[in-house]
Structure formats: C-alpha cells, structure tokens
XYZ file of C-alpha atoms in Angstrom:
436
model
C 157.819 72.115 130.939
C 157.758 75.465 129.240
C 154.924 74.217 127.031
C 152.834 73.078 130.054
C 153.361 76.439 131.757
C 152.162 78.242 128.631
C 149.071 76.037 128.416
C 148.184 76.668 132.076
C 148.680 80.403 131.618
C 146.479 80.387 128.499
C 143.692 78.489 130.238
C 143.839 80.857 133.193
C 143.510 83.811 130.861
C 140.520 82.264 129.126
C 138.781 81.535 132.432
C 139.383 85.045 133.761
C 138.061 86.563 130.511
C 134.869 84.476 130.441
C 131.681 85.895 131.967
C 130.386 84.382 135.204
C 127.311 83.146 133.339
C 125.887 83.318 129.853
C 123.381 86.068 129.187
C 120.013 85.129 127.697
C 119.599 86.712 124.275
C 116.333 88.474 123.379
C 115.840 89.131 119.653
C 113.934 92.294 118.720
C 112.990 93.036 115.087
C 111.883 96.563 114.241
C 111.164 98.879 111.295
C 113.116 102.013 112.230
C 115.931 103.708 110.351
C 117.452 107.189 110.535
C 116.980 109.185 113.709
C 114.320 106.802 115.071
C 116.645 103.858 114.486
C 119.362 105.636 116.458
C 117.004 106.299 119.354
C 115.881 102.644 119.487
C 119.530 101.570 119.485
C 120.133 103.891 122.428
C 117.220 102.363 124.341
C 118.542 98.854 123.746
C 122.050 99.863 124.800
C 120.746 101.502 127.971
C 118.752 98.388 128.897
C 121.676 96.068 128.227
C 123.937 98.161 130.463
C 121.325 98.352 133.230
C 121.467 94.624 134.053
C 123.577 91.549 133.339
C 121.082 88.689 132.878
C 119.798 89.522 129.393
C 121.108 91.036 126.196
C 118.695 92.456 123.642
C 119.791 92.419 120.010
C 117.821 94.790 117.790
C 117.602 94.225 114.039
C 116.045 96.447 111.367
C 113.919 94.317 109.006
C 112.650 96.928 106.529
C 109.579 99.151 106.548
C 106.452 98.259 108.531
C 105.020 95.937 105.874
C 108.370 94.237 105.303
C 108.926 93.732 109.030
C 105.492 92.124 109.459
C 106.090 89.815 106.488
C 109.568 88.934 107.759
C 108.133 87.979 111.140
C 105.439 85.777 109.608
C 107.951 84.039 107.327
C 110.354 83.512 110.238
C 107.637 81.916 112.374
C 106.750 79.494 109.578
C 110.426 78.538 109.384
C 110.745 78.196 113.167
C 113.204 81.105 113.318
C 111.006 83.839 114.782
C 112.408 86.625 116.998
C 111.250 87.075 120.585
C 109.737 90.511 119.894
C 108.291 91.760 116.613
C 107.289 95.352 115.886
C 103.977 95.398 113.988
C 102.244 98.524 112.742
C 98.717 99.187 113.941
C 97.029 97.957 110.751
C 98.537 94.524 111.349
C 96.725 94.093 114.678
C 93.864 91.937 113.352
C 96.340 89.855 111.346
C 98.419 89.126 114.462
C 95.307 88.352 116.530
C 94.246 85.820 113.900
C 97.685 84.172 113.783
C 96.773 81.265 116.052
C 99.774 79.830 117.856
C 102.152 82.479 116.527
C 102.021 84.916 119.440
C 102.087 84.874 123.215
C 99.892 87.690 124.571
C 101.699 90.289 126.659
C 99.400 89.755 129.641
C 100.438 86.084 129.691
C 104.134 86.926 129.283
C 104.003 89.279 132.261
C 101.978 86.900 134.452
C 104.184 83.882 133.706
C 107.334 85.907 134.390
C 105.944 87.211 137.676
C 106.571 90.769 136.467
C 104.817 93.790 137.890
C 102.573 95.130 135.143
C 99.623 97.529 135.250
C 97.727 97.773 131.941
C 95.516 100.492 133.452
C 98.543 102.779 133.526
C 98.431 103.097 129.734
C 96.494 105.939 128.096
C 93.020 104.640 127.236
C 92.950 105.715 123.589
C 96.240 103.870 123.069
C 95.593 100.808 125.212
C 92.200 100.065 123.655
C 93.742 99.448 120.261
C 95.798 96.497 121.512
C 93.558 94.839 124.096
C 90.752 92.310 124.024
C 87.193 93.429 124.676
C 87.642 92.456 128.335
C 90.807 94.555 128.702
C 93.583 91.959 128.362
C 96.648 93.427 126.648
C 97.736 91.452 123.583
C 100.733 93.528 122.526
C 102.634 96.360 124.171
C 101.990 99.858 122.806
C 105.358 101.318 121.881
C 105.486 104.017 119.220
C 102.002 105.485 119.062
C 101.430 108.650 117.071
C 98.554 110.666 115.670
C 98.421 113.026 112.683
C 98.926 116.775 113.085
C 99.480 119.781 110.832
C 103.087 120.941 110.499
C 103.527 124.586 109.490
C 106.496 126.248 107.781
C 106.128 129.689 109.348
C 108.783 131.214 107.083
C 106.881 130.078 103.977
C 103.704 131.725 105.251
C 105.530 134.974 106.014
C 107.106 134.942 102.540
C 103.582 134.837 101.088
C 102.565 137.791 103.278
C 100.436 135.519 105.484
C 100.435 135.912 109.265
C 102.371 132.848 110.533
C 99.863 132.602 113.377
C 96.896 132.416 110.993
C 94.024 130.205 112.160
C 94.412 126.804 110.483
C 92.010 124.901 112.707
C 89.504 124.176 109.924
C 89.841 122.919 106.367
C 87.851 125.950 105.250
C 90.584 128.198 106.665
C 93.305 126.021 105.176
C 91.706 126.431 101.745
C 91.929 130.210 101.992
C 95.595 130.053 102.988
C 96.372 127.685 100.107
C 94.849 130.196 97.698
C 97.213 132.892 98.982
C 100.241 130.595 98.900
C 99.505 129.573 95.312
C 98.960 133.213 94.253
C 102.315 134.161 95.789
C 104.125 131.607 93.639
C 104.637 128.900 96.265
C 105.186 125.628 94.375
C 104.149 123.344 97.247
C 101.383 124.827 99.404
C 100.238 121.504 100.957
C 101.721 118.024 101.041
C 100.829 114.907 103.032
C 102.276 111.669 104.304
C 100.275 108.460 104.845
C 97.261 109.601 102.821
C 94.848 106.813 103.834
C 95.727 107.002 107.528
C 95.376 110.779 107.719
C 92.772 111.720 105.118
C 90.360 108.800 105.467
C 90.984 106.810 108.653
C 91.657 109.776 110.936
C 89.314 112.053 109.000
C 86.491 109.627 109.827
C 87.364 109.358 113.527
C 87.897 113.119 113.892
C 84.419 113.757 112.481
C 82.860 110.847 114.414
C 81.686 108.965 111.323
C 82.397 105.254 110.753
C 85.247 104.059 108.587
C 83.763 100.551 108.778
C 80.736 98.854 110.307
C 80.752 96.783 113.505
C 82.489 99.567 115.486
C 85.242 99.785 112.852
C 85.829 96.042 113.085
C 86.093 95.777 116.873
C 82.638 94.176 116.914
C 83.368 91.240 114.629
C 84.970 89.939 111.464
C 81.760 90.488 109.480
C 82.564 94.182 109.119
C 82.235 96.184 105.901
C 83.961 99.392 104.851
C 81.989 102.636 105.216
C 84.640 105.016 103.911
C 82.501 106.340 101.065
C 80.101 108.476 103.090
C 79.352 112.194 102.561
C 82.103 113.503 104.870
C 84.808 111.348 103.301
C 83.667 112.122 99.745
C 83.599 115.856 100.422
C 87.110 115.833 101.871
C 88.706 113.693 99.170
C 87.007 115.660 96.393
C 88.292 118.901 97.932
C 91.833 117.536 97.997
C 91.391 116.366 94.413
C 90.323 119.856 93.365
C 93.306 121.332 95.219
C 95.594 118.850 93.444
C 94.198 119.958 90.068
C 94.914 123.589 91.001
C 98.456 122.873 92.198
C 97.636 123.656 95.824
C 97.987 120.042 97.028
C 101.085 118.172 95.885
C 101.165 114.368 96.055
C 104.594 112.873 96.765
C 103.970 109.253 97.757
C 102.014 106.740 99.806
C 104.187 106.664 102.913
C 106.243 109.541 104.311
C 108.255 110.388 101.201
C 106.865 113.925 101.408
C 108.680 114.468 104.700
C 111.817 115.313 102.763
C 109.918 117.991 100.824
C 108.753 119.647 104.034
C 112.010 119.319 105.967
C 113.907 120.954 103.071
C 111.662 124.007 103.310
C 109.981 123.409 99.955
C 106.429 123.005 101.299
C 104.369 125.311 103.491
C 101.856 122.947 105.136
C 102.319 119.257 105.865
C 99.894 116.721 107.335
C 102.021 114.042 108.966
C 102.439 111.973 112.109
C 103.276 113.744 115.350
C 106.390 111.546 115.213
C 107.629 113.690 112.347
C 109.008 115.863 115.141
C 112.280 113.927 115.388
C 113.243 114.460 111.746
C 111.839 117.988 111.432
C 113.614 119.192 114.563
C 116.838 117.574 113.369
C 116.811 118.828 109.753
C 114.616 121.919 109.331
C 116.470 125.237 108.974
C 113.248 127.271 109.011
C 110.865 128.354 111.760
C 108.125 125.742 112.178
C 105.311 124.866 114.501
C 102.734 122.121 114.965
C 98.964 122.575 114.965
C 95.996 120.251 115.483
C 94.720 118.386 112.444
C 92.136 120.622 110.709
C 88.454 119.626 110.648
C 85.367 120.587 108.634
C 83.413 123.089 110.696
C 80.051 122.134 109.189
C 80.193 118.552 110.513
C 78.276 118.262 113.778
C 80.386 117.017 116.678
C 83.751 117.688 115.057
C 86.427 117.619 116.187
C 86.053 114.358 118.115
C 89.461 112.701 118.551
C 92.056 111.337 116.166
C 93.275 107.739 116.307
C 96.738 106.330 116.642
C 99.232 105.095 114.127
C 102.647 103.654 114.762
C 103.239 100.174 116.093
C 103.129 97.850 119.061
C 105.440 95.073 120.178
C 104.182 91.510 119.813
C 105.814 88.613 121.654
C 106.254 85.569 119.451
C 105.427 82.030 120.550
C 107.912 79.168 120.801
C 110.577 80.725 123.048
C 112.096 79.535 126.341
C 110.943 80.595 129.795
C 114.205 82.468 130.305
C 113.728 84.389 127.065
C 110.203 85.347 128.126
C 111.531 86.618 131.453
C 113.972 88.775 129.501
C 111.159 89.981 127.260
C 109.108 90.972 130.311
C 112.054 92.893 131.768
C 112.668 94.727 128.488
C 109.007 95.621 127.893
C 108.690 96.976 131.431
C 111.853 99.002 130.844
C 110.459 100.483 127.614
C 107.186 101.499 129.277
C 108.767 102.969 132.424
C 107.971 106.677 132.966
C 111.547 107.874 132.494
C 112.183 105.929 129.279
C 108.761 106.733 127.810
C 109.010 110.437 128.673
C 112.386 110.683 126.932
C 111.089 108.752 123.902
C 108.046 111.058 123.673
C 110.201 114.185 123.948
C 112.811 113.000 121.438
C 110.410 111.687 118.798
C 106.972 113.288 119.009
C 105.363 109.889 119.579
C 102.669 109.914 122.254
C 103.599 109.121 125.849
C 101.879 105.750 126.106
C 101.378 105.962 129.873
C 99.828 108.684 131.999
C 102.913 108.607 134.222
C 105.149 109.465 131.253
C 102.855 112.328 130.253
C 102.819 113.676 133.803
C 106.608 113.428 134.063
C 107.046 115.269 130.750
C 104.874 118.103 132.011
C 106.684 118.198 135.358
C 110.012 118.450 133.529
C 108.737 121.583 131.754
C 109.093 120.122 128.263
C 105.732 121.348 126.958
C 106.342 124.831 128.330
C 109.767 125.029 126.695
C 108.555 123.486 123.405
C 105.131 124.978 122.587
C 102.914 122.725 120.495
C 104.529 119.438 121.478
C 101.472 118.599 123.571
C 99.080 119.098 120.633
C 98.984 115.380 119.790
C 98.283 114.403 123.400
C 95.415 116.892 123.711
C 93.987 115.870 120.342
C 93.824 112.246 121.474
C 92.570 112.746 125.013
C 90.256 115.787 125.118
C 87.188 113.715 124.201
C 86.449 110.150 125.233
C 86.646 107.836 122.185
C 83.415 106.692 120.546
C 82.777 103.544 118.509
C 83.816 105.594 115.481
C 86.994 106.977 117.047
C 88.417 104.135 119.153
C 90.488 102.789 116.297
C 90.347 100.276 113.461
C 90.635 96.501 113.601
C 90.305 95.131 110.094
C 91.689 91.983 108.543
C 94.046 92.293 105.565
C 94.241 95.999 106.351
C 97.697 96.465 104.840
C 96.357 95.215 101.493
C 93.197 97.307 101.877
C 95.354 100.384 102.366
C 97.078 99.531 99.115
C 93.691 99.525 97.356
C 92.781 102.859 98.956
C 96.112 104.318 97.844
C 95.413 103.277 94.243
C 91.972 104.857 94.270
C 93.189 108.091 95.885
C 95.963 108.381 93.330
C 93.304 108.224 90.614
C 91.561 111.199 92.247
C 94.776 113.225 92.555
C 95.500 112.533 88.878
C 92.004 113.653 87.869
C 91.076 110.235 86.494
C 88.210 109.645 88.972
C 85.946 111.766 91.125
C 85.939 111.068 94.860
C 82.624 109.228 94.983
C 83.599 106.823 92.195
C 87.025 106.169 93.738
C 85.739 105.582 97.266
C 82.883 103.384 96.046
C 85.478 101.279 94.253
C 87.742 101.183 97.336
C 84.801 99.921 99.408
C 83.868 97.216 96.905
C 87.434 95.964 96.490
C 88.213 96.222 100.197
C 85.066 94.378 101.230
C 86.120 91.458 99.039
C 89.341 91.154 101.067
C 87.406 91.417 104.336
C 85.154 88.539 103.279
C 88.169 86.374 102.451
C 89.727 87.188 105.819
C 86.447 86.352 107.575
C 86.202 83.014 105.815
C 89.792 82.131 106.650
C 89.403 83.012 110.334
C 85.805 82.084 111.039
C-alpha cells in the first residue's frame, strides 16, 4: 500500500513537472566568439523567453570558412542545422548548392509569416537576392570597412588628432610623421583582400570582376589587376618596406594590436566597434575609408562584409515555422537597432536605422553612423553592388598569398595581381563547369 502511494505520488510529480507540449527545436550554427558570441547568445535567449512554441539552440562551429564547411558536410550526412550562418563570399557557393537550401522568401511564404523584403537597406538586400528581387538568405551581420584612429597615438606624435584622413594621400603624410616620431605600428589592417582590393575597387567604381562582378553570370573573370588596384597595393607594399604598414595576418588578427594601443591607424570592419569599445583604454574615433583623390568619381560606396543566414533544406514544416518566427525576430527594428548599436554592424533595415537615430545613439556616439553614410550616400553601380563569385573563399586565399609576397618585397604589385587573376580565373572556370 505504501509502495502504491509512493508510485502515484511520483507519477503526479512527473506529470506536473512536464511541459504542456514539446517545443520545436530550431538549430542555428554560427561563427561568432568573444563579445559577438555573447550578443548572439543574448538574442537567442531573448527570443526563447518571448514565446513558448520554439526553442533555438545556437552552436559555434568555428570561423566563417569552418562554419560553411561544417554546414556542407552536415548536409551531405543528413544532419544539417535549420539555419546556417554563411559569410558573404560563400553566397555563390550556397546558390549553386542545389537542393541544400530553402530560400528565405519560400520559408516566409510557406509559414504564412509577414515579411517585407523592401524594408531592408538596398545595398545590403541586393547582395542576397535574385535578379528579380527574391530574397535567398536573410541579411544578419552586415558590415563595411572604415578607418579606426588611435587619437592618443596621433597626439603623441605631435599630430592633430582631428587631422584630415579622408584620402590615402593624406594618410601617407601622417604615416611619415608617425614613423619619424618612433611609432612602431603606424598602420595595420584586417581582412586585406576585402578591404584593400574588393572594397577599394567598389569605392573607386572600378570592376573587381567582369559581368557586373559576377552578378551577370558564371562566365565572369577577375579584373583586380587594373591601374587603381595596382597603384594602391604597390603603395602599401612601399609603406610595408618602410615600416609604415605592418602586416599581422589575413583575418582580423591585427585587431588585438590596435585594441592594445600599439597601432595608430587601423582599417577594419565597422563591426570592430564591439571589441574596440570593450577593450581600448585610449581615445579613439572612426572615420570613412580613405580614397585616392585622383580617381574620378571616388568615393562611390563601399560594399558589405559579414554574413547572412541561410535556411537549410530537409526540415519539418514546424521547424520552418520556427525559423520564420526567429528570422522575423532578428530583423525587427528593436532587435536590429540594438544589434547595430552594440556591434557596429549596419542596421539591415531602414526602420532599425531610423529607430537608432530617434533614440539619439548617433548624436551621443559621434562617428557610429559613418558606415551607414558610406554605404548609402551614393546609389550602387555595377561595380559597387557587391561580389558574387564562385569558389570565392579559395580565391581569397590566392589573393592573400600574392599580397603577402608584395608585403615581403618578393613581388611588385602588378606581378602579384596578374598572378592572382590568372590563378583565380582557373578556379572560376572550374566552378562554371561544375554549375553550368
């Protein structure tokens, strides 16, 4: 009798502790660590607490390249997540992955979710839509390169911290003064290909590749070895030889050098804001990316970096409904405005940008609107809409190798960029053949 009573009591406790219904799990794989990883975790937690039908589980899968490769391998094994973060250079690869993805416009339509693709900023939306405006993946963390300035380092070299750094000609003069004062790291950069070739080309309205930078077809060829690109890379190579430009790595390894106060000028993503604000103990500000004043039409507009969220094929209808709810949550004005203000990533919707301005963020934090203005002042051209190239991650690796040869003094810029074009075009032809 006692035993039966205990069993009944135990069952009652189990029933009372069980949820009324099981939540549908939505798997989200991303590439963020550090402060950005914390902010993504906060977004996921906020969404999970805001409703009871779905639970999003976020998993870090390595850097951008590793996350893309993990997603591809998982799909082949039938173990893909619902949502995969893919950096912008993986866009053509994901578009060519037949049967691996479910376009966002289909996800939203099938789920009956309210969704307005026209609410997204044009220079961001265009990167991830078809030629007829259908959104393939959801823009999430979109950034653009800017110039970060260590004002204390300039003052220590007897340079006015408000010195005009709008052109590369002016930057060169400041680097001379920094070097003469004994500064060991006048200029450093992150993401050398993205900033100093891809964005350089867009900002000066010259092609990085033919066929509208790949948007016009798979039969594109690289055009990164033109006069503007050669001039810029050769200048950086000369500065490297003189100790005025310090090379620290292919990704954002140099961020640590700037945040520690070691370097005076730093070309990096606008999303460097999160780490710089969190770690820097010196007075800093953000300026527009410099341009060459002798190039007609410059500055045009920079292009985005960062990543978008792709929805993977092979999931249940309930999972897709959860995906639609989560993506709408991430792109809502309040969530996007906070993300933009916390990270330095662009507000991907006009509503988020308007809300940020209404909240007085730009007024209280001068310079934080530089990236937005840089992207939106001029309407994008065929040369400045973005890049859509197959095997682009591997092509960037080739470009990195060739640029490193210039920084080391082993090649001049023309030789290196000619080689990058030849080697990169070979990969483009393979990609074209495989996806004809």
